[in-house]
PDB file of C-alpha atoms in Angstrom:
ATOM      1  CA  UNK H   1     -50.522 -30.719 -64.439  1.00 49.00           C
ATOM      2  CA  UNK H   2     -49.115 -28.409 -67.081  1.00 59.00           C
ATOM      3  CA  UNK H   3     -46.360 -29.105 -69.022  1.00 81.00           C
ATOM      4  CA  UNK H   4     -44.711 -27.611 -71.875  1.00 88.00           C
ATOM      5  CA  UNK H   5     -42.449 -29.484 -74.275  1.00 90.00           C
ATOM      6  CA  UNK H   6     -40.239 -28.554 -77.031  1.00 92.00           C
ATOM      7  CA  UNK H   7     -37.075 -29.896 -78.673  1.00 88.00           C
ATOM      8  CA  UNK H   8     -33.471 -29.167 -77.885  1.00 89.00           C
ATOM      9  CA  UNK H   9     -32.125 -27.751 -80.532  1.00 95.00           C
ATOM     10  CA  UNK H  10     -32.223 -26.813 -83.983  1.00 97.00           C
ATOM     11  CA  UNK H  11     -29.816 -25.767 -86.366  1.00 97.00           C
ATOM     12  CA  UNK H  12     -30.088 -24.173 -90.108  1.00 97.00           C
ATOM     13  CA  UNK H  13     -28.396 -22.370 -93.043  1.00 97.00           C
ATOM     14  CA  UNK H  14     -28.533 -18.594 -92.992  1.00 97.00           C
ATOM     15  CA  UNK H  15     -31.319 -17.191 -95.575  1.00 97.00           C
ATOM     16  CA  UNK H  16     -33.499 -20.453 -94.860  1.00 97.00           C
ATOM     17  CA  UNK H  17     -36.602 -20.709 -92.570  1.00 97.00           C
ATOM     18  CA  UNK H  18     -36.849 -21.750 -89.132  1.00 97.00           C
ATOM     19  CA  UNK H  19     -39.640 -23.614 -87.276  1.00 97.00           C
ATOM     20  CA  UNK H  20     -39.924 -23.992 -84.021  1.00 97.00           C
ATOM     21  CA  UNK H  21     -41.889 -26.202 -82.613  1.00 96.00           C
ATOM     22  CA  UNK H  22     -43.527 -25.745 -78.828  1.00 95.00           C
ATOM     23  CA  UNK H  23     -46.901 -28.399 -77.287  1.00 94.00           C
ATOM     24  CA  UNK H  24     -48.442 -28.023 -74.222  1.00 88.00           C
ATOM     25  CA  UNK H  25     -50.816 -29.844 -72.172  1.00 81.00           C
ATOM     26  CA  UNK H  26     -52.950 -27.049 -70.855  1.00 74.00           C
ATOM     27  CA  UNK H  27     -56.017 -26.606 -73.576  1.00 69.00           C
ATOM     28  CA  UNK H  28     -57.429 -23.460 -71.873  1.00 73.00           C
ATOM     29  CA  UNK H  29     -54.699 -21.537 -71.959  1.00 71.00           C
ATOM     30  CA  UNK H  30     -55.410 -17.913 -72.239  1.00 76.00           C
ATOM     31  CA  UNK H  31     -52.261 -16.463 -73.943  1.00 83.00           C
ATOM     32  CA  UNK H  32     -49.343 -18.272 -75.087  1.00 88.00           C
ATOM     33  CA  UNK H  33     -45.726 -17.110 -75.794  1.00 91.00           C
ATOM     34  CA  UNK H  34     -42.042 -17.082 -77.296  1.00 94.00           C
ATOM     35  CA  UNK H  35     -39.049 -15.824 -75.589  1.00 94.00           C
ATOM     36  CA  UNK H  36     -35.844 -15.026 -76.867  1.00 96.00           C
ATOM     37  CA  UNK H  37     -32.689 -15.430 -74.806  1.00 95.00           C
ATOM     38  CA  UNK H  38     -29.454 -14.731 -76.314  1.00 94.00           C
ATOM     39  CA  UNK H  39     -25.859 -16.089 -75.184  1.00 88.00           C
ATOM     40  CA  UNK H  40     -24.963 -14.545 -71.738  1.00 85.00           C
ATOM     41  CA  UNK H  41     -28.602 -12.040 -71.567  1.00 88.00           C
ATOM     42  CA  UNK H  42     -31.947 -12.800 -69.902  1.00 89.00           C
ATOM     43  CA  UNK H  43     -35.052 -13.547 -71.973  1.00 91.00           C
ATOM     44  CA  UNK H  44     -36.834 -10.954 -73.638  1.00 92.00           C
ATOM     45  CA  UNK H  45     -40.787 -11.188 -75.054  1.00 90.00           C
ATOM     46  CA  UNK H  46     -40.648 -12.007 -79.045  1.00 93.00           C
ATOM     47  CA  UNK H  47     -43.634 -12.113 -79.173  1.00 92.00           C
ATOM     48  CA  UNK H  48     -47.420 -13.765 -78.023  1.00 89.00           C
ATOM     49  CA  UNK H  49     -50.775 -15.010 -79.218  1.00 90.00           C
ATOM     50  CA  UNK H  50     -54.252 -15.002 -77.541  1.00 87.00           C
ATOM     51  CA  UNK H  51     -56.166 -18.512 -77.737  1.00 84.00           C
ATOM     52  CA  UNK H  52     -58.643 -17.155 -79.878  1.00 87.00           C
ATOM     53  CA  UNK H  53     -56.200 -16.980 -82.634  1.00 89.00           C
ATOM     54  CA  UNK H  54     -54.905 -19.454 -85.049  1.00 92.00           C
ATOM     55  CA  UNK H  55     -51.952 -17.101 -86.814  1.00 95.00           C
ATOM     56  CA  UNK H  56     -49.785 -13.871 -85.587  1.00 94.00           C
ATOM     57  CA  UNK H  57     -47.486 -12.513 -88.388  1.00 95.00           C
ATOM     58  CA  UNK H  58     -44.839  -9.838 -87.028  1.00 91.00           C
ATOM     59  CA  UNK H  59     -42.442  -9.248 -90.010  1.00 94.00           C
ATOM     60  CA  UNK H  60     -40.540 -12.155 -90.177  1.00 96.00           C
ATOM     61  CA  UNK H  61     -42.286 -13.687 -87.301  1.00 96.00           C
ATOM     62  CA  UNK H  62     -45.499 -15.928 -87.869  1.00 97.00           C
ATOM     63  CA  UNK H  63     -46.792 -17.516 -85.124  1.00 97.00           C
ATOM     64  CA  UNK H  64     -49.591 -20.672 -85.809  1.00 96.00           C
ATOM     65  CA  UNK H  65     -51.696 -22.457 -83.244  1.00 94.00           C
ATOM     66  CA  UNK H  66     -53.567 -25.656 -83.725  1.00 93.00           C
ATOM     67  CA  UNK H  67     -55.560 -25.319 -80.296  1.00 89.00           C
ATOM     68  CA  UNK H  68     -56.882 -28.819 -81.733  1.00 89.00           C
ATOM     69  CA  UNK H  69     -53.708 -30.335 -81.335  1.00 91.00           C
ATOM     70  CA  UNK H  70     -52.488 -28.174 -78.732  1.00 90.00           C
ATOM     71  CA  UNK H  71     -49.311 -27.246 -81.046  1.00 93.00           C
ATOM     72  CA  UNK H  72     -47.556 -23.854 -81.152  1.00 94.00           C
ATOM     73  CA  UNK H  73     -44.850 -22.876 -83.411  1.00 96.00           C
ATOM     74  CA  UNK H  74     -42.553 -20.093 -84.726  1.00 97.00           C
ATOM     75  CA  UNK H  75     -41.728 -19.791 -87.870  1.00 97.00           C
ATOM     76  CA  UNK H  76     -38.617 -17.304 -88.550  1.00 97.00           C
ATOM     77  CA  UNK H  77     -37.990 -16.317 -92.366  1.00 97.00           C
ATOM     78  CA  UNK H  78     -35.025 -15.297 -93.778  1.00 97.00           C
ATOM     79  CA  UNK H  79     -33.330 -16.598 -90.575  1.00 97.00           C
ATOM     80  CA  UNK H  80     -30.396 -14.520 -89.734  1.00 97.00           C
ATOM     81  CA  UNK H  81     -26.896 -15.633 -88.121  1.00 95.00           C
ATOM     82  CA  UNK H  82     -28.320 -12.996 -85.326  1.00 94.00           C
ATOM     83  CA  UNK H  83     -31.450 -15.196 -84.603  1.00 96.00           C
ATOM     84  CA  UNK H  84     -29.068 -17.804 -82.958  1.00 96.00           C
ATOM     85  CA  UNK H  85     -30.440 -18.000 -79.624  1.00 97.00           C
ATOM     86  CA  UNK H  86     -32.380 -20.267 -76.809  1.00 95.00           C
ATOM     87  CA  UNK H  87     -36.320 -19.581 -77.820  1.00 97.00           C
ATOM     88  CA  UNK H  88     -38.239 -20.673 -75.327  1.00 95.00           C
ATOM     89  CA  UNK H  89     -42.420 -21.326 -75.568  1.00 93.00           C
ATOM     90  CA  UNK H  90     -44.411 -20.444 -72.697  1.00 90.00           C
ATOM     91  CA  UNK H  91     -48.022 -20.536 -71.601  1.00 86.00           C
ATOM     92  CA  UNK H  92     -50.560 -19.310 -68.624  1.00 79.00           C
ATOM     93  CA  UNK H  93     -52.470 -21.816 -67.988  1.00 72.00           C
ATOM     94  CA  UNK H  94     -56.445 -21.740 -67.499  1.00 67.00           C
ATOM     95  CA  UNK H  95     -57.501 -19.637 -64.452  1.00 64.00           C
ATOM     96  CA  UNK H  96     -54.359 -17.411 -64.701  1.00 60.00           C
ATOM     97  CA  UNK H  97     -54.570 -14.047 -65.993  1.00 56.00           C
ATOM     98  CA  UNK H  98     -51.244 -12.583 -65.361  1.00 59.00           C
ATOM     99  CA  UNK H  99     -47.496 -13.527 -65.928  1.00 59.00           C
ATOM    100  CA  UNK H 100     -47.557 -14.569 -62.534  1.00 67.00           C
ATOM    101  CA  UNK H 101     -47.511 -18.031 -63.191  1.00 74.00           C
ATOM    102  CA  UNK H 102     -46.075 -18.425 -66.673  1.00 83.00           C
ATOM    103  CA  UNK H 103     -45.017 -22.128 -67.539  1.00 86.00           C
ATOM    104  CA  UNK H 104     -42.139 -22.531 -69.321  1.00 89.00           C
ATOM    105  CA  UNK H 105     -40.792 -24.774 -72.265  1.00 91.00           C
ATOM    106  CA  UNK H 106     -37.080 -26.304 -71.426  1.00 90.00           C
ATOM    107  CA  UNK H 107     -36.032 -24.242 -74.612  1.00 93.00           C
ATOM    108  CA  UNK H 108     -35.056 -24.873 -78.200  1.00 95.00           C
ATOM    109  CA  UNK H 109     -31.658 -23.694 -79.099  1.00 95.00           C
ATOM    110  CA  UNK H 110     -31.152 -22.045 -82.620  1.00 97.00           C
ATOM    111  CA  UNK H 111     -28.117 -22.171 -84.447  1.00 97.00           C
ATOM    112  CA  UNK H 112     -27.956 -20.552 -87.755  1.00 97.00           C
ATOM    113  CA  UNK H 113     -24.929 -21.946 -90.183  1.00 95.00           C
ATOM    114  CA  UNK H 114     -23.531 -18.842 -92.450  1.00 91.00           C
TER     115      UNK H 114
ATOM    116  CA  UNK I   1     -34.101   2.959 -69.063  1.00 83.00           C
ATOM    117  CA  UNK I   2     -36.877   0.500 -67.571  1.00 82.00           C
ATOM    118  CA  UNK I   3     -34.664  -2.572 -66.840  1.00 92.00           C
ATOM    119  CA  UNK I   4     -34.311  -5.124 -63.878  1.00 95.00           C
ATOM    120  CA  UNK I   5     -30.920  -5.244 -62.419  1.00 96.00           C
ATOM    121  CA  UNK I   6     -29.373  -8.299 -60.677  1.00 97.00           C
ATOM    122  CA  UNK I   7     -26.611  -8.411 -58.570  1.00 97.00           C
ATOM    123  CA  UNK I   8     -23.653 -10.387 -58.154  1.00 97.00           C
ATOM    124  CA  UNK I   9     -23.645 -11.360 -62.229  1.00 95.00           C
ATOM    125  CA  UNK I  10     -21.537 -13.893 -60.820  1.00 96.00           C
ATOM    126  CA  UNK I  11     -20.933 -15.929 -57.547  1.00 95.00           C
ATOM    127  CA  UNK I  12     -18.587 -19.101 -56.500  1.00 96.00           C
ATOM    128  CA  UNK I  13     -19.268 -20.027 -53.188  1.00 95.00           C
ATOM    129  CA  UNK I  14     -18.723 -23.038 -50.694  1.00 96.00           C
ATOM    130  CA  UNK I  15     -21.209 -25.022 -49.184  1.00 96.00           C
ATOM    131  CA  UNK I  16     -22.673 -23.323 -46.241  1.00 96.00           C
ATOM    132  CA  UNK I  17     -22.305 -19.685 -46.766  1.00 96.00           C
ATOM    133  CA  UNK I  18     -25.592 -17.682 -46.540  1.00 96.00           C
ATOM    134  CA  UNK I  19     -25.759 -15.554 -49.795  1.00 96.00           C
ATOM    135  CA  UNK I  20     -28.140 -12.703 -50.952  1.00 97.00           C
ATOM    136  CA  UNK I  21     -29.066 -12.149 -54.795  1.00 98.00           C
ATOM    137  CA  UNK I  22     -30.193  -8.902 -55.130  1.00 98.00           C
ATOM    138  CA  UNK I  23     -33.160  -7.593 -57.555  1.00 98.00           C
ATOM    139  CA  UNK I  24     -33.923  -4.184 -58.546  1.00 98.00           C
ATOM    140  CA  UNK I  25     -36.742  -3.384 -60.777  1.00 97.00           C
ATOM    141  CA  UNK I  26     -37.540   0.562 -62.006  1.00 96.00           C
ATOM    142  CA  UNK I  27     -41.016   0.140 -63.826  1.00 93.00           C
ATOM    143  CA  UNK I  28     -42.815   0.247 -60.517  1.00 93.00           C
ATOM    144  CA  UNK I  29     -44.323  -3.436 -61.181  1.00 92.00           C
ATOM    145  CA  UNK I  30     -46.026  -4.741 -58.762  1.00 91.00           C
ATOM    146  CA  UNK I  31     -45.269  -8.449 -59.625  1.00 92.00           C
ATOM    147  CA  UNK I  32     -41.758 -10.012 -58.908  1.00 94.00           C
ATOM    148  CA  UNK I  33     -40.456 -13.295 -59.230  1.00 94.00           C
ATOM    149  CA  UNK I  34     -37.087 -15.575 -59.398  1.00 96.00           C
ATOM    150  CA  UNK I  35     -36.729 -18.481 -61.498  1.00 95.00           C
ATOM    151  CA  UNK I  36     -33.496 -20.864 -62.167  1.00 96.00           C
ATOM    152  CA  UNK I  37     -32.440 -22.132 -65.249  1.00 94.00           C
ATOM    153  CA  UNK I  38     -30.764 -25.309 -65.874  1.00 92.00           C
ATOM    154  CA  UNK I  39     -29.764 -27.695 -69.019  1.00 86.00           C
ATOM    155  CA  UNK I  40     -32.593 -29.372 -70.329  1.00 81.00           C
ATOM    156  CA  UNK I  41     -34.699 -28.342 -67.482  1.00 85.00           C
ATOM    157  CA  UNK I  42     -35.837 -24.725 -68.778  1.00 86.00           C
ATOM    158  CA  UNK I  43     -37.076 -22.024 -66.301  1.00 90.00           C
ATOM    159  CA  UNK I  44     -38.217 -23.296 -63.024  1.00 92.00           C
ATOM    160  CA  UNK I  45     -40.283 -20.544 -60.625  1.00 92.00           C
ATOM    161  CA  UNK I  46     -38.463 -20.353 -57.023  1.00 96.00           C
ATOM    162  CA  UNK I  47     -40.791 -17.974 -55.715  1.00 95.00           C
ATOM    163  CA  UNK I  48     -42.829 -14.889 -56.535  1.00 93.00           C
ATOM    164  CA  UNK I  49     -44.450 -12.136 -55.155  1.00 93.00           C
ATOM    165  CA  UNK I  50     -47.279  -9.921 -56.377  1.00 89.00           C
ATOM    166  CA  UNK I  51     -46.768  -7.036 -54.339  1.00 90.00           C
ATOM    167  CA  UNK I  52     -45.417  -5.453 -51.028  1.00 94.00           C
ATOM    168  CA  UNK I  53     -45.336  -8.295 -48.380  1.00 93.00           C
ATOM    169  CA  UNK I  54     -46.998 -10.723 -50.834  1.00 92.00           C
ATOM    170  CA  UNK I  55     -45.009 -13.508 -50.996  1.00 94.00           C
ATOM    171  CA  UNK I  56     -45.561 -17.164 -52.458  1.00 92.00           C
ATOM    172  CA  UNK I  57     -43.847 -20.600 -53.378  1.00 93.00           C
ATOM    173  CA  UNK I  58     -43.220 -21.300 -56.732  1.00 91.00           C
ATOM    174  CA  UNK I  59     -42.417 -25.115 -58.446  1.00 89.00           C
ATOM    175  CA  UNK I  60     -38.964 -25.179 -57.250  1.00 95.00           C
ATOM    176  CA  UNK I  61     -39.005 -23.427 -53.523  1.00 97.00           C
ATOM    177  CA  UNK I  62     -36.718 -25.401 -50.981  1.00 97.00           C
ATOM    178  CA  UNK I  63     -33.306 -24.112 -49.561  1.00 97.00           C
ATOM    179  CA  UNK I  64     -34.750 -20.511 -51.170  1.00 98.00           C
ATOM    180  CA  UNK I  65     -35.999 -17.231 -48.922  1.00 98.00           C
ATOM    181  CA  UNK I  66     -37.304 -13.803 -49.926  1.00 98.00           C
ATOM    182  CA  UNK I  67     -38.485 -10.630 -49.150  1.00 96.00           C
ATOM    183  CA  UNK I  68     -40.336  -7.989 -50.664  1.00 97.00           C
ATOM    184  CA  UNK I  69     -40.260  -4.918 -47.948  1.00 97.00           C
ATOM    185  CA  UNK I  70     -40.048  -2.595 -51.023  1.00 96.00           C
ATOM    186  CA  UNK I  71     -41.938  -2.376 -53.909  1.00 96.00           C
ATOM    187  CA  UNK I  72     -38.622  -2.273 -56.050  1.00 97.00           C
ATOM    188  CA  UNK I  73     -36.691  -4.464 -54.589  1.00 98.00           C
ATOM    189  CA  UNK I  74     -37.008  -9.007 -54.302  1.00 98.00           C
ATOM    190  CA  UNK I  75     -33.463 -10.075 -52.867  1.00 98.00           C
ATOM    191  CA  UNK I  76     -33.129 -13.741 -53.318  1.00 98.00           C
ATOM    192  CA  UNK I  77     -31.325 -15.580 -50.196  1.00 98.00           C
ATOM    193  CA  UNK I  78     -29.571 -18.636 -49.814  1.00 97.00           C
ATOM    194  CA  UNK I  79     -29.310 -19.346 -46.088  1.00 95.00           C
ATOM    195  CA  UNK I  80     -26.977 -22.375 -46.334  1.00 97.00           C
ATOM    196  CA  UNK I  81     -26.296 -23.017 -50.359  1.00 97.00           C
ATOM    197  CA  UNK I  82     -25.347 -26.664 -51.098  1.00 97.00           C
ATOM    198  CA  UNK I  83     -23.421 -27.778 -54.450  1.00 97.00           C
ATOM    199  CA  UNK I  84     -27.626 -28.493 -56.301  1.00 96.00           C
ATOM    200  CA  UNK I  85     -27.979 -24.998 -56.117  1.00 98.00           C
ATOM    201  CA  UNK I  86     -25.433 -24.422 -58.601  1.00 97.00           C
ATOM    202  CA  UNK I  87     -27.369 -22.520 -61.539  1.00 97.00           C
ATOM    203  CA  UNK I  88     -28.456 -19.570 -63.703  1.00 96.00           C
ATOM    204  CA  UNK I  89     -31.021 -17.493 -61.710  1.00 97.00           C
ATOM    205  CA  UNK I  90     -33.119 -14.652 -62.970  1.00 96.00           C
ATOM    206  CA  UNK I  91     -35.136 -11.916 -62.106  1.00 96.00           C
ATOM    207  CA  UNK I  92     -38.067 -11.011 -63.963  1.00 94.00           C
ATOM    208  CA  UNK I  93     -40.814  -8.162 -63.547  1.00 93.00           C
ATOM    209  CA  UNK I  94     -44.013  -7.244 -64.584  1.00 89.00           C
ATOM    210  CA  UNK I  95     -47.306  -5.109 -64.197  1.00 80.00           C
ATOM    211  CA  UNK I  96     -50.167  -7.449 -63.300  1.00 66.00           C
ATOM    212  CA  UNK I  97     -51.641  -7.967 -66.794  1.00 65.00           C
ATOM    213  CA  UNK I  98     -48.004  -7.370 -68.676  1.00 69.00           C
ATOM    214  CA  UNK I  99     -44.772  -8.233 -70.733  1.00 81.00           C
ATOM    215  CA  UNK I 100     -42.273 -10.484 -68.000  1.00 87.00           C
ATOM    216  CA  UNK I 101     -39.319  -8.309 -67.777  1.00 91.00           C
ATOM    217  CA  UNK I 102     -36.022  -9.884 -67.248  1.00 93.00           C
ATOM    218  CA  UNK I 103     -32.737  -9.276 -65.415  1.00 94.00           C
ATOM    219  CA  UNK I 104     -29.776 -10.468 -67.366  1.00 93.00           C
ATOM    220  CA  UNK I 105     -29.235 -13.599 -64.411  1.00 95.00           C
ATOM    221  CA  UNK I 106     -26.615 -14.565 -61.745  1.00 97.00           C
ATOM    222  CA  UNK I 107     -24.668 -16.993 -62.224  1.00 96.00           C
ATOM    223  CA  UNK I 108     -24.202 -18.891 -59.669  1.00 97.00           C
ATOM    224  CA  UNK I 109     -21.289 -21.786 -58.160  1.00 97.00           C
ATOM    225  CA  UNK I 110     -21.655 -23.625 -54.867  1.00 97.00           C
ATOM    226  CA  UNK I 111     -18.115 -25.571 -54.134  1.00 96.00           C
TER     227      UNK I 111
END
């Protein structure tokens, strides 16, 4: 079945680069995601990638998939104190073509040291 | 403002007690669905429903009902809640080919 799998938590100084890491299990997946949810709010979109794509920059967003590998990750430069949050990966897996049945990671949670 | 609102934000209850979530979406999406969030476990889907009177089991279903009699609204009901169904439960929304749309989640205690 599908699965998506990420790591618990990561934590780094302010100014640095994040990576977060995200694999999943499903290698047709159509579109694949990250959510944001911050302390006490529900998640919002960040941002997404098609399968067809290896890289998605958004500003200080970039977005790499190794569909090889089936490895997804988020890299956030210049990582602020306000990116601390839960980021959460998320796929629709093969046959799905709507968020109907998103699949979610169990979340990583960011925390950014001043 | 498009937004999905949830209601109560939060909820202590005893074992037993039938409670209703509500969920109130103004985008006019036809896809609704509740999910629960717990530590280490992520989101979990507790049903969905992809339009009026479309309703369907998610991963996590049992001791959960809905309804969808209106396009806007998916109330979430707990017939007879039991202490396991303690959690963080949220609301989300979306056209059929969208963004997921979330409430801001109900927090929720059963004593």
């Amino acid at each position: 079945g599908e699965d998506v799998e990420q790591s618990l938590f990561l934590s780094v100084r302010e100014g640095d680069s994040s990576v977060i890491n995200c694999t999943y299990t499903d290698s047709s997946s159509t579109y694949l995601y990250w959510y944001k949810q911050e302390p006490g709010a529900g998640l919002q979109l960040l941002t997404y990638i098609f399968s067809n794509m290896d890289m998605k920059q958004d500003q200080r967003l970039t977005v790499l998939l190794n569909k090889k590998d089936k490895h997804l990750s988020l890299r956030i430069a210049d990582t602020q104190t306000g990116d601390s949050a839960i980021y959460f990966c998320a796929e629709i897996p093969a046959g799905m073509d709507s968020s109907y049945k998103l699949i979610f990671g169990s979340g990583t949670r960011l925390l950014v040291r001043p | 403002e498009a937004q999905v609102t949830q209601n109560p934000r939060y909820l202590i209850t005893v074992t037993g007690k039938k409670l209703t979530v509500t969920c109130s979406q103004n985008m006019n999406h036809e896809y609704m669905s509740w999910y629960r969030q717990d530590p280490g476990l992520g989101l979990r889907q507790i049903y969905y429903s992809m339009n009026v009177e479309v309703t369907d089991k998610g991963d996590v279903p049992e001791g959960y009902k809905v309804s969808r009699k209106e396009k806007r609204n998916f109330p979430l009901i707990l017939e007879s809640p039991s202490p396991n169904q303690t959690s963080l439960y949220f609301c989300a929304s979306s056209s059929l080919r969208g963004e997921l749309f979330f409430g801001e989640g109900s927090r929720l205690t059963v004593l």
